[in-house]
Tab-separated table of C-alpha atoms in Angstrom:
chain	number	residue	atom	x	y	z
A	1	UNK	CA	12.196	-9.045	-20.497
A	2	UNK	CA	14.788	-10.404	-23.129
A	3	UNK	CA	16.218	-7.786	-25.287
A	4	UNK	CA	13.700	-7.068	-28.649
A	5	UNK	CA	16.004	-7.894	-31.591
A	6	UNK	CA	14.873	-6.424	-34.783
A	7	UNK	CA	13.648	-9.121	-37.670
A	8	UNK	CA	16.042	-8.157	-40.043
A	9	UNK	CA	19.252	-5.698	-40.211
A	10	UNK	CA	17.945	-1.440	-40.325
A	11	UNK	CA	20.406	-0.073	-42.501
A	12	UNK	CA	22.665	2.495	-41.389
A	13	UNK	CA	21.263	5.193	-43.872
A	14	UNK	CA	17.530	5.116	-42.453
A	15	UNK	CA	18.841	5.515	-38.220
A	16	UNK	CA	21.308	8.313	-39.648
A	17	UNK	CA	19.128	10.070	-41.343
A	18	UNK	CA	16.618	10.163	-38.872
A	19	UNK	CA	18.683	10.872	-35.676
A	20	UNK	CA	20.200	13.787	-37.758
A	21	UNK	CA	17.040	15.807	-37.871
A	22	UNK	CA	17.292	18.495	-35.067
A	23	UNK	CA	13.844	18.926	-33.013
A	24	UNK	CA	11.496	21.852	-33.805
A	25	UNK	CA	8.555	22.528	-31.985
A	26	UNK	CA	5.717	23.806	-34.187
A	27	UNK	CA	1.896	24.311	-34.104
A	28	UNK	CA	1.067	22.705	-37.697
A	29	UNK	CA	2.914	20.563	-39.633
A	30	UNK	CA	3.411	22.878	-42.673
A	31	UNK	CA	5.383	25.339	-40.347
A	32	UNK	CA	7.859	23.394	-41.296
A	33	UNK	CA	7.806	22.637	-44.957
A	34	UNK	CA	9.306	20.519	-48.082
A	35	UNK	CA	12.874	20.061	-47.288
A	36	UNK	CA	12.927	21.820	-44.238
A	37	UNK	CA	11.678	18.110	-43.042
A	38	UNK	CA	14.555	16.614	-44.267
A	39	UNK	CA	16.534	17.694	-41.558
A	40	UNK	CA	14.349	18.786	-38.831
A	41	UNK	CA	11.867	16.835	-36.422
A	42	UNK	CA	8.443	18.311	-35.583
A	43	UNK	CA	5.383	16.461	-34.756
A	44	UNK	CA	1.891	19.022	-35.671
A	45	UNK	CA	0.774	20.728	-32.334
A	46	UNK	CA	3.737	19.297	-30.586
A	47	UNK	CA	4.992	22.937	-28.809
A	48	UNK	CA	6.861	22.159	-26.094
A	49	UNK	CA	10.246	20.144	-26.559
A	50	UNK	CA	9.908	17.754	-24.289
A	51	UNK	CA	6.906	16.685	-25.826
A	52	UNK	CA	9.074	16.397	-29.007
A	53	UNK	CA	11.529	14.927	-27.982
A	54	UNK	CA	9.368	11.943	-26.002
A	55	UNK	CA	8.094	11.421	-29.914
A	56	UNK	CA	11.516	11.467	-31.460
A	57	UNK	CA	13.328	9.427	-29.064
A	58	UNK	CA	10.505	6.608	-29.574
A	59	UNK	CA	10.143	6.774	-33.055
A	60	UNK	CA	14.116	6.342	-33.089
A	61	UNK	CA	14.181	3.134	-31.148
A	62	UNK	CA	11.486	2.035	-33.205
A	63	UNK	CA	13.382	2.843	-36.908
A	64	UNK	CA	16.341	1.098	-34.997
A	65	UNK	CA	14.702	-2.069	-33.819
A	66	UNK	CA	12.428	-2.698	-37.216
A	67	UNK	CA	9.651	-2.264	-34.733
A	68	UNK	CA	5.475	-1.654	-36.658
A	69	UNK	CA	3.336	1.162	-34.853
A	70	UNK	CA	1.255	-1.557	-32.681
A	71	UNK	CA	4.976	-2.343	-30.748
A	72	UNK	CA	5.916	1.362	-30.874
A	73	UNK	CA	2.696	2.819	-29.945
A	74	UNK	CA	3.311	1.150	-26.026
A	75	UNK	CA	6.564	3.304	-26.337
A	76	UNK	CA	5.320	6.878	-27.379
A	77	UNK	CA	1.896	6.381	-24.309
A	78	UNK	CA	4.489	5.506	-21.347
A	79	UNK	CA	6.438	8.835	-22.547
A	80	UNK	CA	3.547	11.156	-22.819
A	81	UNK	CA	1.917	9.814	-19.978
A	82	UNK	CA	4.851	10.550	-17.816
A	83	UNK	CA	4.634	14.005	-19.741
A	84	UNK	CA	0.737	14.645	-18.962
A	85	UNK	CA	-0.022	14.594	-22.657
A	86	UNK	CA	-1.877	11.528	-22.996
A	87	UNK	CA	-5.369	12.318	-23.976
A	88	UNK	CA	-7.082	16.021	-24.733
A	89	UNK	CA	-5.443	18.919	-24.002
A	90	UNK	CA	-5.694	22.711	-25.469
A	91	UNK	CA	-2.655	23.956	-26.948
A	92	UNK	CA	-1.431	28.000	-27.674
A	93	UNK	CA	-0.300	28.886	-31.261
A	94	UNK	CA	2.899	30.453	-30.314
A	95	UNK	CA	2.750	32.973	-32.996
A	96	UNK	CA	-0.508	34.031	-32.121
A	97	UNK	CA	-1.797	33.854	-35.798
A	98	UNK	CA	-4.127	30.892	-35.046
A	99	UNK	CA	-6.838	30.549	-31.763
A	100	UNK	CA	-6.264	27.637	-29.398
A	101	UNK	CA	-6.963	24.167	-30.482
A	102	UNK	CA	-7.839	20.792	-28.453
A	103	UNK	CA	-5.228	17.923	-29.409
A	104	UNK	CA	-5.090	13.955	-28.368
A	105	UNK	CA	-2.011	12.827	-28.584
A	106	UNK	CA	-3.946	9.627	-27.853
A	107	UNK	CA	-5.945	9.068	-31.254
A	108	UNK	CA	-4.641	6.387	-33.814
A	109	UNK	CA	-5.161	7.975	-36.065
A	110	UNK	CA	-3.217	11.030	-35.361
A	111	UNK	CA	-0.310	8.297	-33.884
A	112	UNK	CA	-0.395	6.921	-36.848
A	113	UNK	CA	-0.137	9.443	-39.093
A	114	UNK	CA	3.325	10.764	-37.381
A	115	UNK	CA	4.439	7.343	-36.864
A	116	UNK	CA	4.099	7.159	-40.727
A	117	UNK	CA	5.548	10.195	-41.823
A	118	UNK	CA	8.333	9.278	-39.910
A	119	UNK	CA	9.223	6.136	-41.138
A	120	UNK	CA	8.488	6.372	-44.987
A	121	UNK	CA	10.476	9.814	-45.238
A	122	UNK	CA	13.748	7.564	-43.403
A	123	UNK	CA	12.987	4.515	-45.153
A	124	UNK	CA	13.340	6.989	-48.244
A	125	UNK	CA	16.354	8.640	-47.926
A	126	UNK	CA	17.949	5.163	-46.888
A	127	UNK	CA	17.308	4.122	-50.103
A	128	UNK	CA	18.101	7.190	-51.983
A	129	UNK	CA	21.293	7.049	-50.424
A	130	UNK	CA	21.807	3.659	-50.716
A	131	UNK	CA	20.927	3.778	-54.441
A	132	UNK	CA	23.299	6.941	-55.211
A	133	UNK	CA	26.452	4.449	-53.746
A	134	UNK	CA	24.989	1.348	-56.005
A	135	UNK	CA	24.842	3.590	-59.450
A	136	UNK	CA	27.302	2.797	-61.196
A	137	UNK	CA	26.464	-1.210	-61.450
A	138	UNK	CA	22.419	-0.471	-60.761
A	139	UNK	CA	22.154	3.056	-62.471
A	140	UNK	CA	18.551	3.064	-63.064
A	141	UNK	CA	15.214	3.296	-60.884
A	142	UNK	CA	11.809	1.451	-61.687
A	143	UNK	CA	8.706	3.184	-60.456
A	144	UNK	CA	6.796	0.135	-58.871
A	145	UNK	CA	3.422	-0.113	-58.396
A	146	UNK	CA	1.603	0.888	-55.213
A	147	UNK	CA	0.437	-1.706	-52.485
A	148	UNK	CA	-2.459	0.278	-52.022
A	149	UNK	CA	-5.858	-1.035	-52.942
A	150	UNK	CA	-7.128	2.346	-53.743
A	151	UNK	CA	-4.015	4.012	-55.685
A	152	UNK	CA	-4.282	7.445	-56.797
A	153	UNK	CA	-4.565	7.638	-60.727
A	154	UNK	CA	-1.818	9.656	-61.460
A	155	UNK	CA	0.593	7.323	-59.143
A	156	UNK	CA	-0.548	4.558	-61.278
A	157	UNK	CA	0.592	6.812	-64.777
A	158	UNK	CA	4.131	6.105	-63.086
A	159	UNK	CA	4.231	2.712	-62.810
A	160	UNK	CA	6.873	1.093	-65.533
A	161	UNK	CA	8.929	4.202	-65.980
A	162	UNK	CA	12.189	3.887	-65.691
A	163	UNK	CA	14.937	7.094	-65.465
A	164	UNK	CA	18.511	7.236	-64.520
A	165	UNK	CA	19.090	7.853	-60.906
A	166	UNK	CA	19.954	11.605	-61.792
A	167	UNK	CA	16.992	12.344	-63.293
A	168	UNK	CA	15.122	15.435	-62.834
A	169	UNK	CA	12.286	13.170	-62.274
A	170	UNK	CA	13.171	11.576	-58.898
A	171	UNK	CA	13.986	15.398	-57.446
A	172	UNK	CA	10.245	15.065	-56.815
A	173	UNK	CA	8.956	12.107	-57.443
A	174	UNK	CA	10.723	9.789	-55.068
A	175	UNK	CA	7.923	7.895	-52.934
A	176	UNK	CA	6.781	8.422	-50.853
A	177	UNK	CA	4.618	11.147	-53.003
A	178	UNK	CA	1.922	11.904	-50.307
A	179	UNK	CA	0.232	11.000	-47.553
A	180	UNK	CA	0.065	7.196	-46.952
A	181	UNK	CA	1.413	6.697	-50.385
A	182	UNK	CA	2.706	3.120	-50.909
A	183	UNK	CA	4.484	3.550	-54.201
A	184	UNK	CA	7.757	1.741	-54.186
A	185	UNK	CA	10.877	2.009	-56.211
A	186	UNK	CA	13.184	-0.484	-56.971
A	187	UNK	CA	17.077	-0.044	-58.999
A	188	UNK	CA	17.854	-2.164	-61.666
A	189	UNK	CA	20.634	-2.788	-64.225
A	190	UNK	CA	21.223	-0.880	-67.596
A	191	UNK	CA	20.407	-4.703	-68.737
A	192	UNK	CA	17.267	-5.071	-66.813
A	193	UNK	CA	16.255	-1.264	-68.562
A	194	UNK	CA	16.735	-2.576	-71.676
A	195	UNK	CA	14.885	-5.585	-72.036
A	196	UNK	CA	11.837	-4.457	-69.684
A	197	UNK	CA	11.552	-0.894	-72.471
A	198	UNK	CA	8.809	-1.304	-74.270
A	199	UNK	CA	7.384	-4.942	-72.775
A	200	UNK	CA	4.077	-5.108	-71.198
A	201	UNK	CA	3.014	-6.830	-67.811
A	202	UNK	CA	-0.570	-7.387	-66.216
A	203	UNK	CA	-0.192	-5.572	-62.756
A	204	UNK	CA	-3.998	-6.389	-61.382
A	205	UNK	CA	-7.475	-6.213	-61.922
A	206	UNK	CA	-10.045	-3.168	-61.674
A	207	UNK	CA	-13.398	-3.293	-60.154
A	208	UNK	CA	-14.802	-4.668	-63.680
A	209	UNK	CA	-12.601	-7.210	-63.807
A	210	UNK	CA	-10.475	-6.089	-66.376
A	211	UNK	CA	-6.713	-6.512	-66.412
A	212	UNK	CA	-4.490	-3.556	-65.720
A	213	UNK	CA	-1.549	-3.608	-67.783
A	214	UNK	CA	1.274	-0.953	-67.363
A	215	UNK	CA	4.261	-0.788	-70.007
A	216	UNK	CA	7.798	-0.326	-69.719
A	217	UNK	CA	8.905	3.211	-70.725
A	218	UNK	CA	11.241	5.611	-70.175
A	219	UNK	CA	9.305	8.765	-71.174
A	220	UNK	CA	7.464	10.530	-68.410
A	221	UNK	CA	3.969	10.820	-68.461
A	222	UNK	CA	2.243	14.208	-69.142
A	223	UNK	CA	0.207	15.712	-66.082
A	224	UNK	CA	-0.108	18.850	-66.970
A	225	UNK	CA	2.254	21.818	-65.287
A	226	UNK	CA	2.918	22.308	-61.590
A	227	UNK	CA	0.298	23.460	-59.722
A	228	UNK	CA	0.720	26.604	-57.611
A	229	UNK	CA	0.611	26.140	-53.629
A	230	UNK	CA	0.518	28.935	-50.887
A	231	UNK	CA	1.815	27.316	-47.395
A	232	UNK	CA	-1.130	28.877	-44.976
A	233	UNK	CA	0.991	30.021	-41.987
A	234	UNK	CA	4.544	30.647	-43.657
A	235	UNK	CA	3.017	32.321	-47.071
A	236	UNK	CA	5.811	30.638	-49.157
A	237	UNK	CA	4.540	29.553	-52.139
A	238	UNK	CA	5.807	25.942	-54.006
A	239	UNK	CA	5.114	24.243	-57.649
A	240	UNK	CA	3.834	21.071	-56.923
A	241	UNK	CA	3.880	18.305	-59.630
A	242	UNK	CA	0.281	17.510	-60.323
A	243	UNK	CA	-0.797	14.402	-58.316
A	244	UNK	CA	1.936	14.769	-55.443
A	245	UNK	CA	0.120	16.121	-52.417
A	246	UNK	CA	1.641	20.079	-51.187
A	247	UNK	CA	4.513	19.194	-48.864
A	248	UNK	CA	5.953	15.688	-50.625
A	249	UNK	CA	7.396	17.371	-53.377
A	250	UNK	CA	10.736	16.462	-52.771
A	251	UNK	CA	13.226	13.706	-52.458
A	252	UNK	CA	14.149	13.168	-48.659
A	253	UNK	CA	17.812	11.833	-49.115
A	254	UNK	CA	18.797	14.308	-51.648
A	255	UNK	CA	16.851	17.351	-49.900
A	256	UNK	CA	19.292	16.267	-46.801
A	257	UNK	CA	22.402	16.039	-48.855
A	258	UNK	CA	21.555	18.988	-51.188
A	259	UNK	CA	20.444	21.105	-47.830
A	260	UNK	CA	23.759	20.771	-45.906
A	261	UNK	CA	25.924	23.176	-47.599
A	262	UNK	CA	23.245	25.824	-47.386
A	263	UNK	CA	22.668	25.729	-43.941
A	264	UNK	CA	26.138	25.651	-43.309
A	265	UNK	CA	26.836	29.282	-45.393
A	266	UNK	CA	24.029	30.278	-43.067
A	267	UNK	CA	25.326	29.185	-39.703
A	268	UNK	CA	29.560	30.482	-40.808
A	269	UNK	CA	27.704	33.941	-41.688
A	270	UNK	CA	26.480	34.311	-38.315
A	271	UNK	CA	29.472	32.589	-36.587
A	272	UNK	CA	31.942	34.635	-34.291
A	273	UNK	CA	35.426	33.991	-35.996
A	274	UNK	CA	36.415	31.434	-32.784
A	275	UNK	CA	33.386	29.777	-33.583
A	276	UNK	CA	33.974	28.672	-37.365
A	277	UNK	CA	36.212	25.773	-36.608
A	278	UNK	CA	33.354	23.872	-34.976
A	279	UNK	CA	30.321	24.976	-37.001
A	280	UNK	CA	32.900	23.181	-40.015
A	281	UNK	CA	33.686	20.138	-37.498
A	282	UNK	CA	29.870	19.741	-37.144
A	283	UNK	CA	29.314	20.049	-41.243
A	284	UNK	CA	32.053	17.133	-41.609
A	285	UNK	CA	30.924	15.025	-39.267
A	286	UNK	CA	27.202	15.159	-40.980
A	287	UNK	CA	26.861	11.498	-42.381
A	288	UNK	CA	25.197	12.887	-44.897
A	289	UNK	CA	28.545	14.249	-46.074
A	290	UNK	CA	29.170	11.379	-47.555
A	291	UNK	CA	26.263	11.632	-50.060
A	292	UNK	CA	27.477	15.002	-51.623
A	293	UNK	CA	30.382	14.178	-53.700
A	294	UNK	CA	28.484	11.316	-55.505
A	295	UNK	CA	25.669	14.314	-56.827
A	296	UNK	CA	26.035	15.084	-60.597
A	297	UNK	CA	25.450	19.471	-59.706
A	298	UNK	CA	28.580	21.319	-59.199
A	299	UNK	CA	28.975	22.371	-55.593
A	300	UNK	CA	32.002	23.746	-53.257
A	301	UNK	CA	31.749	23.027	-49.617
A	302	UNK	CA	33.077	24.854	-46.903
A	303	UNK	CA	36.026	23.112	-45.479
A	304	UNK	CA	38.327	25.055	-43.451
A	305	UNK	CA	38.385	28.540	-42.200
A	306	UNK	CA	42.057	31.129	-41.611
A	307	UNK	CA	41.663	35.005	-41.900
A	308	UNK	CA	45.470	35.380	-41.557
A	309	UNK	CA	46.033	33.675	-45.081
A	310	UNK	CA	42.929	35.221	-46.191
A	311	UNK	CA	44.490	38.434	-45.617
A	312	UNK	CA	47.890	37.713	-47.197
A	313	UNK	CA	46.426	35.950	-50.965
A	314	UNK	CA	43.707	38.851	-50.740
A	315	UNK	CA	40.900	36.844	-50.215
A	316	UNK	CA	36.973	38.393	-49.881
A	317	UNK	CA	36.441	36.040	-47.482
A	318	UNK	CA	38.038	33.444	-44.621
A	319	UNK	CA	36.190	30.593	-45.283
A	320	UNK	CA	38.645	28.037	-47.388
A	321	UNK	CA	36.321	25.373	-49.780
A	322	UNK	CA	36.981	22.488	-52.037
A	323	UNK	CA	35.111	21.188	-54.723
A	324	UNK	CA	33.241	18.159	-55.244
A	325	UNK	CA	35.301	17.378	-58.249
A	326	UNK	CA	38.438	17.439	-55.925
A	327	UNK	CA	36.793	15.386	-53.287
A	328	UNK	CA	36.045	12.753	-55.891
A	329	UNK	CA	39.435	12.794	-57.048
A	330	UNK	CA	40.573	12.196	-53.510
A	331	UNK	CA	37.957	9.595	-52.600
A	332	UNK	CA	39.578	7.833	-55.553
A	333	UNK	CA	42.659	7.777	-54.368
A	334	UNK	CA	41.862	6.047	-51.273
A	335	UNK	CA	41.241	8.592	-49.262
A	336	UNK	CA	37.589	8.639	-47.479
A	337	UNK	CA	35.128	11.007	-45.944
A	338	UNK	CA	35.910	9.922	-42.419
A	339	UNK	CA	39.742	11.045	-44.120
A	340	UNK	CA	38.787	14.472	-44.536
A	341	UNK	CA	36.714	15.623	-41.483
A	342	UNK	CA	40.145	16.731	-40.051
A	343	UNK	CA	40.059	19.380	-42.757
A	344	UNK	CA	38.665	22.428	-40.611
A	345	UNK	CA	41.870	21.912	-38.380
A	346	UNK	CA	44.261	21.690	-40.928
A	347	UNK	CA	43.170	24.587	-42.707
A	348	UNK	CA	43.685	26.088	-39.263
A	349	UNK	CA	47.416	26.133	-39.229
A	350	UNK	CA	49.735	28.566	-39.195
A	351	UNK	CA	52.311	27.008	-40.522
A	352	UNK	CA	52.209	28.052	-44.272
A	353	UNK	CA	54.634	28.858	-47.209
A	354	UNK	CA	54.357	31.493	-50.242
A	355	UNK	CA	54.734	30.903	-53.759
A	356	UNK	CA	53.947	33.835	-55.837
A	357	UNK	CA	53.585	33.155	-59.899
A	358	UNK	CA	52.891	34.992	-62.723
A	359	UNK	CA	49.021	34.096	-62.708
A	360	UNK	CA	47.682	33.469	-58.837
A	361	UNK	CA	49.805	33.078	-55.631
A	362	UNK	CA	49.632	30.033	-53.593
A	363	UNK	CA	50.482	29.042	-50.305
A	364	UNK	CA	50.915	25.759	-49.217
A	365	UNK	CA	49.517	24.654	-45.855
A	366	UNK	CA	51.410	22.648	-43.363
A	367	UNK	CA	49.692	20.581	-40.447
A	368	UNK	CA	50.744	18.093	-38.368
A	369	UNK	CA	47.989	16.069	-36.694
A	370	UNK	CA	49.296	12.806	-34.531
A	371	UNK	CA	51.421	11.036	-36.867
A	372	UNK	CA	50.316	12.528	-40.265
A	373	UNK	CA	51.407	15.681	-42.087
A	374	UNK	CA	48.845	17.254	-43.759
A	375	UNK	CA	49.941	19.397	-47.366
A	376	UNK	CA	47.568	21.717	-48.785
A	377	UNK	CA	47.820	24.348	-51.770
A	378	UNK	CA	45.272	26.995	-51.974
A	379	UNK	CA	44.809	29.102	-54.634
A	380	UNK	CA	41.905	32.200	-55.188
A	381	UNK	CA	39.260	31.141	-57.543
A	382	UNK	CA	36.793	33.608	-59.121
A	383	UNK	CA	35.342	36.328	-56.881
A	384	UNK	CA	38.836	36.467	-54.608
A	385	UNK	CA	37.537	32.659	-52.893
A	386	UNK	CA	40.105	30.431	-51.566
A	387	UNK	CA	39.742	26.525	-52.735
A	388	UNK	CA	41.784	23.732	-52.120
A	389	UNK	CA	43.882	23.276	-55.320
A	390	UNK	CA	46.085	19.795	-53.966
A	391	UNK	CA	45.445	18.024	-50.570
A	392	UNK	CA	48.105	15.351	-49.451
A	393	UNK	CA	48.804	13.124	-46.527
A	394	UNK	CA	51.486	11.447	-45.219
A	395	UNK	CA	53.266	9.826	-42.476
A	396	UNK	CA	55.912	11.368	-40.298
């Protein structure tokens, strides 16, 4: 059979952002919940890993060769078949907290639902990202109307508004905003904004007959508050923007973006000193990296790691971090992300020199990697920190 070539190009952001999620068995869905999705894999009563893994190896090939469910579905049976899962079987709550409960990996409608969830949430964050790179020429987003011919009201309240790309807003309202929602939004121009604001179009018909007009604003509707939600197995409780089903409160893209210094504090607090070099390797490798310096928030990421310098500027801590202001400044001047991921093992040199001042000591870094020297100054910001004050490069 000839080689299935997808209709049209993927783009990059959707596979990454998909193949980046690391698989989590779990009993229900909301076991893992919000943005926890954004960078992990489960499929609802999907306990064993290999199971898992049959669906996320399928659903992969299908993001990356534009493939529907009918062409993927052929896929995910072969697998599970092979796996003895296709068709009824009783599966064990691993925690216990729930009795056991009959699952068919077989049903449409339970294929379909995954297969969904899956490819909105990618097709998402693709955009997301895609849209944070595009801002400064398209730095506004249009909330389109649904395909849907039975849209929820309050997704219809949306339609016309138009925000900056750093709104608030999109934090949580970023389609998709619920189960089989097929709300859509598109960027457009700061000349587009301005002479859709205030306009009116006819967007359909209603049952009566009568047209359905939405107009052109840039004032958010008013809902009413958030709504309180309680997860049922992990007790956490959320605010959930009225209209937005529990769960699809968030915006995939930046949830994975946002996410990825947090996890990485977590994973250097538990790491044995030896081991801090490659937790860092893994965080700049992260595609996702690249997203981060383009957010409007103030952040500092972790990018290198050397208790021997610690201990001579008196730091409260190893871990060395830059900010994203510096990283912008160095993106600008033609460095790139792909640059920098050689950060954790420059950091890692020895080979340093003292300057003490009046105000804060600094030491200068020296690494030599191939045929490029590597100059760093560090300096301790507030709370006894070390961050990157000047990063160079340059040839031998």
């Amino acid at each position: 059979m000839a080689e299935r070539k997808p209709a049209f190009a993927v783009p990059a952001e959707v596979t990454r952002y998909f193949d980046g999620k690391t698989s989590t068995p779990a009993f229900s869905w909301v076991d893992v919940w919000a943005e926890e999705h954004a960078y992990k894999f489960t499929v609802a009563k999907a306990v064993e890993l290999d199971v898992l893994n049959a669906f996320r190896s399928t659903i992969s090939t299908a993001i990356s060769e534009g493939r529907g469910f009918e062409s993927w579905k052929p896929l995910i049976e072969k697998e599970l078949t092979r796996l003895g899962w296709w068709g009824p079987r009783m599966v064990s709550d691993p925690t216990g907290a729930q009795p056991d409960r009959m699952v068919n990996f077989a049903s449409d409608r339970r294929l379909k639902t995954t297969f969904w969830s899956n490819m909105n949430t990618a097709r998402a964050a693709g955009q997301w990202e895609r849209a944070q790179r595009s801002k400064r020429v398209l730095p506004y987003v249009l909330y389109v109307r649904t395909t849907s011919g039975d849209p929820r009201v309050e997704h219809l309240q949306w339609v016309g508004l138009i925000l900056p790309i750093d709104d608030p807003f999109w934090r949580s309202h970023w389609p998709p905003n619920g189960w089989q929602c097929k709300c859509q939004v598109r960027m457009i121009s700061a000349r587009e904004r301005d002479r859709l604001l205030g306009t009116e179009r006819v967007i359909g018909q209603d049952p009566d007959g009568n047209d359905i007009k939405i107009r052109y604003t840039d004032q958010a509707p008013d809902l009413g508050p958030d709504l309180q939600h309680r997860n049922r197995r992990t007790g956490e409780v959320s605010m959930v923007p009225p209209g937005i089903d529990p769960g699809w409160q968030t915006n995939p893209g930046l949830a994975r973006a946002s996410t990825l210094v947090q996890n990485l504090d977590t994973k250097l607090a538990a790491a044995m000193p030896e081991d801090a070099n490659r937790v860092l390797r893994d965080l700049w490798s992260d595609p996702y990296l690249r997203i981060a310096p383009r957010l409007p928030q103030a952040f500092a990421l972790p990018a290198g790691h050397n208790a021997g310098i610690a201990a001579e500027l008196g730091a409260s801590s190893p871990v060395i971090s830059i900010t994203g202001e510096a990283i912008r400044t160095l993106l600008g001047a033609g460095l790139d992300i792909d640059d920098l991921s050689v950060l954790p093992d420059v950091l890692s040199s020895t080979a340093v020199k003292s300057y003490p001042t009046d105000e804060r000591p600094e030491i200068e870094i020296i690494a030599r990697l191939g045929s490029v020297i590597w100059r760093s100054i560090l300096r301790l910001a507030q709370g006894g920190l070390m961050r990157i004050e000047r990063l160079e490069q340059g040839d031998e």
